[in-house]
XYZ file of C-alpha atoms in Angstrom:
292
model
C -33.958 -32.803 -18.730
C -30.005 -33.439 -17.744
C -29.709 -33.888 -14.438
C -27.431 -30.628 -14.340
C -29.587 -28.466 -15.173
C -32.953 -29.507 -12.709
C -29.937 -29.123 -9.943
C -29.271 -25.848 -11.576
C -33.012 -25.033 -11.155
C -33.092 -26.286 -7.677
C -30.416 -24.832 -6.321
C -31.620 -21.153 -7.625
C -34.789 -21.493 -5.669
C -32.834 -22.774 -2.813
C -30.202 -19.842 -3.114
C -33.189 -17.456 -3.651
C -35.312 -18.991 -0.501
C -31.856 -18.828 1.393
C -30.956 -15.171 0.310
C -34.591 -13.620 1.151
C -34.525 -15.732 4.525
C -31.408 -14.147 6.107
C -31.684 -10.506 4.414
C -35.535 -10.232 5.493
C -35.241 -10.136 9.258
C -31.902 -7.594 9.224
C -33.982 -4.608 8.682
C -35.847 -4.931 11.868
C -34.072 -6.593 14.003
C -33.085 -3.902 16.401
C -36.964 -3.382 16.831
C -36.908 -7.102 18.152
C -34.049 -6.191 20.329
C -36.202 -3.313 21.920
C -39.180 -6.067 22.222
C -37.167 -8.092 24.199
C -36.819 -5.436 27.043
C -33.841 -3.528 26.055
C -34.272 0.145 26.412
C -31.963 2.002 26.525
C -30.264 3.776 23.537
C -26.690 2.634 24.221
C -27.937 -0.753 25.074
C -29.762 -1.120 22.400
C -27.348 0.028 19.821
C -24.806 -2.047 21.333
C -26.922 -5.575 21.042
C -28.496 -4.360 17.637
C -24.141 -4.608 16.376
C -23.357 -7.457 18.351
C -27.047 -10.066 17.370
C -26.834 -8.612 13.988
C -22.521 -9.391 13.597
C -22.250 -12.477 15.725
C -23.983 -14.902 12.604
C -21.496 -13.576 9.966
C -18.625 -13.744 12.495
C -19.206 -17.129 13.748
C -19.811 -18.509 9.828
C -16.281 -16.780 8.630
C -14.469 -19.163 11.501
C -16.463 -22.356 10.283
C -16.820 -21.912 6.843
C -13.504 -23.836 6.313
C -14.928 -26.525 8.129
C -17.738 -27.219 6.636
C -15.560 -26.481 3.377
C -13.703 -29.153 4.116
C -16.148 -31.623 5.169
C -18.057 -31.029 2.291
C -14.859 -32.030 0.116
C -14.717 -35.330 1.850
C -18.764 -35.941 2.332
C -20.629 -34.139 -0.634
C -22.132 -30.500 -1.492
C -25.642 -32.276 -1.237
C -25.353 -32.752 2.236
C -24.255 -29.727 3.421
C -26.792 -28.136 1.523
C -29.591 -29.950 3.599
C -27.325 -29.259 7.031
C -27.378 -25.644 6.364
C -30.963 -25.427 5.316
C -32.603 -27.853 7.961
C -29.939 -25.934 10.576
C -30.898 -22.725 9.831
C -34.821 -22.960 9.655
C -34.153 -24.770 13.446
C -31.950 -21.503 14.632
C -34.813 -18.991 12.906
C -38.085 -20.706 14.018
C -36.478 -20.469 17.631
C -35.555 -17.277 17.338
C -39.107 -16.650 17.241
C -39.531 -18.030 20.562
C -36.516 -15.689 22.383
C -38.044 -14.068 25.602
C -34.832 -12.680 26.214
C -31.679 -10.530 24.197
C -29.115 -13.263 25.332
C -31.338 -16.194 23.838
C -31.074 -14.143 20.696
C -27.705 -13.935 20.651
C -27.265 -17.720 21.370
C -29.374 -18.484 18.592
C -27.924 -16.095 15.996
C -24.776 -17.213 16.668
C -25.911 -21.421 15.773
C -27.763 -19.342 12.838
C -23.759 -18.745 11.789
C -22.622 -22.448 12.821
C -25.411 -23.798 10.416
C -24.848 -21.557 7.273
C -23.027 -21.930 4.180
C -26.154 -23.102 1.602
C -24.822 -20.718 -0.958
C -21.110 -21.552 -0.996
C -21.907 -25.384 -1.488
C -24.453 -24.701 -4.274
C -22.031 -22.666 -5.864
C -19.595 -25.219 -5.994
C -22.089 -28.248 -6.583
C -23.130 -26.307 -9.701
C -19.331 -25.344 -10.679
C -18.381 -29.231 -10.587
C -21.360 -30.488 -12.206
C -22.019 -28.052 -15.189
C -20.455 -28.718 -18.464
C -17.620 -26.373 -18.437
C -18.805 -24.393 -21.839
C -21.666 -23.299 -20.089
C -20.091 -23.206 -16.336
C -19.899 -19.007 -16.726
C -23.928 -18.582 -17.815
C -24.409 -21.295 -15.141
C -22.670 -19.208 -12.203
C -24.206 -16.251 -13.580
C -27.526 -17.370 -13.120
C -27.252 -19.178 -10.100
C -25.636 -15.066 -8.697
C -29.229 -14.298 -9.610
C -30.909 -16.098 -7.016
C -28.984 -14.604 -4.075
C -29.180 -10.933 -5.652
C -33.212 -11.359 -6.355
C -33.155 -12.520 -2.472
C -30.934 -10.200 -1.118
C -32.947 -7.479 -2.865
C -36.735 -8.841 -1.636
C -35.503 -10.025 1.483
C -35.832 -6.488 3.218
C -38.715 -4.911 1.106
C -40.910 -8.382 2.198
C -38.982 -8.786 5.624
C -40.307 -5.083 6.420
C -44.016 -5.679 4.963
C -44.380 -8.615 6.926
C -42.971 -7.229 10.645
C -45.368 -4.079 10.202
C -48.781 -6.381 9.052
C -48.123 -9.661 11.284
C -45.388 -8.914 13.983
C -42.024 -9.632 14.128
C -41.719 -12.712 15.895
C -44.203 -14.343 12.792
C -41.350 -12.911 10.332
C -39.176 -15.295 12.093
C -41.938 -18.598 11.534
C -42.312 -17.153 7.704
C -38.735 -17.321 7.345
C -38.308 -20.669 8.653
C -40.845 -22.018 6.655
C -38.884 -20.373 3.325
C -35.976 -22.501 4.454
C -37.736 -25.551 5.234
C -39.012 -25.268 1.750
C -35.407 -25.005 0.748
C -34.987 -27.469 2.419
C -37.213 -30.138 0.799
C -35.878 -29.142 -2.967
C -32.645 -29.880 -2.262
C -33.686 -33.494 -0.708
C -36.030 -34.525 -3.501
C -34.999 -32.671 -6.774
C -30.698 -32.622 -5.794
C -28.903 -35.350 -7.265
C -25.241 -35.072 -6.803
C -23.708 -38.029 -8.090
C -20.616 -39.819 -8.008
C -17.723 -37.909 -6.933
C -14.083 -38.652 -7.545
C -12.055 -39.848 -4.341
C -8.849 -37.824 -3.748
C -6.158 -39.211 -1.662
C -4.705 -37.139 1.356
C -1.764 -36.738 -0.099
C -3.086 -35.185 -3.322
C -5.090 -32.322 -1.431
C -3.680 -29.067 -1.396
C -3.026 -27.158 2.161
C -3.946 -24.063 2.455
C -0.026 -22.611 2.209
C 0.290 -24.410 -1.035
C -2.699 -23.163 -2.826
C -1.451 -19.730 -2.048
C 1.786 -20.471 -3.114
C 0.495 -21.504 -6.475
C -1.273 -18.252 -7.128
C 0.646 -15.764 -9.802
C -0.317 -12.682 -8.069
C -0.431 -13.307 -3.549
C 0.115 -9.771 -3.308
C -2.866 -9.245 -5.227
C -5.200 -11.622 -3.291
C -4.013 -10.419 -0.252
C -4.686 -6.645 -1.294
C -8.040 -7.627 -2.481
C -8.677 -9.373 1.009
C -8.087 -6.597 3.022
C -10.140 -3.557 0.286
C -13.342 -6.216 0.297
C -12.683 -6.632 4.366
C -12.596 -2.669 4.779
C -16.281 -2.620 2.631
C -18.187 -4.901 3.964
C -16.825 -3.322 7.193
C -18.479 0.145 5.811
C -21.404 -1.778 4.743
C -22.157 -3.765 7.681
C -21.724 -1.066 10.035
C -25.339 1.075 8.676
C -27.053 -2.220 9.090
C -27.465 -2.746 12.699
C -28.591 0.993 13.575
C -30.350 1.814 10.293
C -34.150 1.169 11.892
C -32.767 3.461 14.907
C -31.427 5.897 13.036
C -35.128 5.742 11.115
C -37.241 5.482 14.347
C -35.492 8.825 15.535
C -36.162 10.782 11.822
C -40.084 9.571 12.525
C -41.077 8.726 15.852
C -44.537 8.281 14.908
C -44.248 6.216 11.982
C -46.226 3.494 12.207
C -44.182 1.854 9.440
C -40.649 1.589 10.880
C -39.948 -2.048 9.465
C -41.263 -1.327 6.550
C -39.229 2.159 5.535
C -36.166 -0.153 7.131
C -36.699 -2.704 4.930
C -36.981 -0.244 1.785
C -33.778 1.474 2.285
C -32.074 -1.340 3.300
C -32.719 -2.701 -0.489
C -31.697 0.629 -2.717
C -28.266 -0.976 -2.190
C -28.958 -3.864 -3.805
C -31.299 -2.245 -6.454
C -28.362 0.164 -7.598
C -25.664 -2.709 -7.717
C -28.393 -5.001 -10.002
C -28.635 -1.580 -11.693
C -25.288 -0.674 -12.581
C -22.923 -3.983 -12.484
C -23.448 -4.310 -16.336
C -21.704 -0.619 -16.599
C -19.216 -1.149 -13.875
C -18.367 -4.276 -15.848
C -18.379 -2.833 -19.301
C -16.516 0.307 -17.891
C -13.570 -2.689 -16.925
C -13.696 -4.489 -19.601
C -12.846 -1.196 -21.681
C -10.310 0.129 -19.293
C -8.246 -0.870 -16.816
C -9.620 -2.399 -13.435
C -7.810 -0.492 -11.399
C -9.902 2.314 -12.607
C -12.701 1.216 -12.235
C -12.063 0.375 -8.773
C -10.968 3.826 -8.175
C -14.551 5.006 -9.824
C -16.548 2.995 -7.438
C -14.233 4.187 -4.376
C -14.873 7.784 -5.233
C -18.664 6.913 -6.253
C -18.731 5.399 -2.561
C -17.216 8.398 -1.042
């Protein structure tokens, strides 16, 4: 087999170990907040936001970094950084007696990321470029099929074995990750590029045809994932007050945490045949009013 496509393999079940290892402990993690002795509502809604917020904020500062370095050292290894880094942050997190050690350790959780990113761009640069758009699309798979069974398995497991074993399940995932990418990940040669041939970040801009565009684009996708992120953190509060009794809180979390994901697998093809057919700034519109 071409040595593309067994790193195409890999990195799917890397992507797809990656995707169901950070998705599956969102859905409960405000019930691990309450097991770690906060009690009271506004406290806990308050470190539910800030343990569930502080990994993606501190992996949007460093991402450039580790773009970078990954320029000048190789995809491959920051693929095994992010995977051996993260399975370290999770299997501690496991071990938290307190909120603050949480927090701590969420926060390296961000510092370590950025598996996905990398494997998109080892594939991008390695795949013949015929079959680069199949190759991308499959690869978006992995991290959608993740996404989607993180919470559904995440939730299963915190209301059969406990949370804090979700945590050693989930580092194990990663470890397994982990071990693909060593063994089965061959990355090559790659071709040396001067400093004065790279790009800064002002001149890629200025190269684009449309800045106004990528800038608008910026700011709609920020305001989202804003609207998005913001259910997240409370959603197994918000359930745990609808059924105080449930015995099944992670569980239900997990569920409704993946509908989301379940209706965009769904209905992308449509949204994207509905473009394709019309303009795309009507479509947009369409999914803003669909959101509404």
């Amino acid at each position: 087999m071409e040595s593309w496509k067994v790193n195409l393999i890999s990195v799917w079940f890397g992507c797809f170990f990656t995707g169901l290892a950070i998705s599956q402990i969102l859905p409960f993690l405000p019930l691990y907040v309450s097991q770690l002795g906060v009690t009271s509502h506004e406290a806990l809604s308050m470190w539910s936001g800030l343990t569930f917020s502080v990994t993606f904020l501190v992996s949007a500062i460093v991402s450039p970094m580790w773009g970078s370095l990954a320029d000048r050292k190789g995809r491959k290894l920051m693929l095994l950084r992010a995977s051996l880094g993260m399975a370290i942050a999770i299997l501690l997190q496991a071990f938290a007696t307190n909120v603050w050690q949480l927090f701590i350790l969420r926060a390296v959780m961000g510092l370590t990321s950025g598996y996905i990113p990398n494997a998109m761009a080892l594939v991008a640069s390695q795949v013949p470029r015929e079959r680069s758009g199949w190759a991308l699309s499959t690869l978006s798979t992995a991290q959608i099929s993740g996404v989607i069974g993180g919470p559904l398995l995440g939730g299963f497991l915190a209301d059969h074995v406990g949370l804090r074993a979700v945590f050693i399940i989930t580092a194990i995932l990663l470890t397994v990750s982990f071990l693909v990418t060593l063994f089965l990940i061959k990355e090559g040669a790659r071709p040396q590029v001067t400093r004065a041939e790279r790009l800064s970040g002002k001149a890629v801009f200025a190269s684009l045809p449309y800045p106004g565009l990528v800038i608008s684009l910026f700011f709609t996708t920020l305001v989202i994932q804003l609207c998005n992120g913001s259910i997240g953190p409370i959603l197994a509060l918000f359930i745990k007050s609808m059924a105080p009794d449930s015995n099944n809180i992670a569980f239900l979390a997990g569920m409704i945490a993946a509908v989301p994901g379940v209706s965009a697998l769904i209905s992308a093809p449509v949204w994207g045949n509905w473009a394709t057919g019309s303009a795309p700034r009507g479509s947009c519109w369409r999914r803003c009013a669909a959101r509404w």
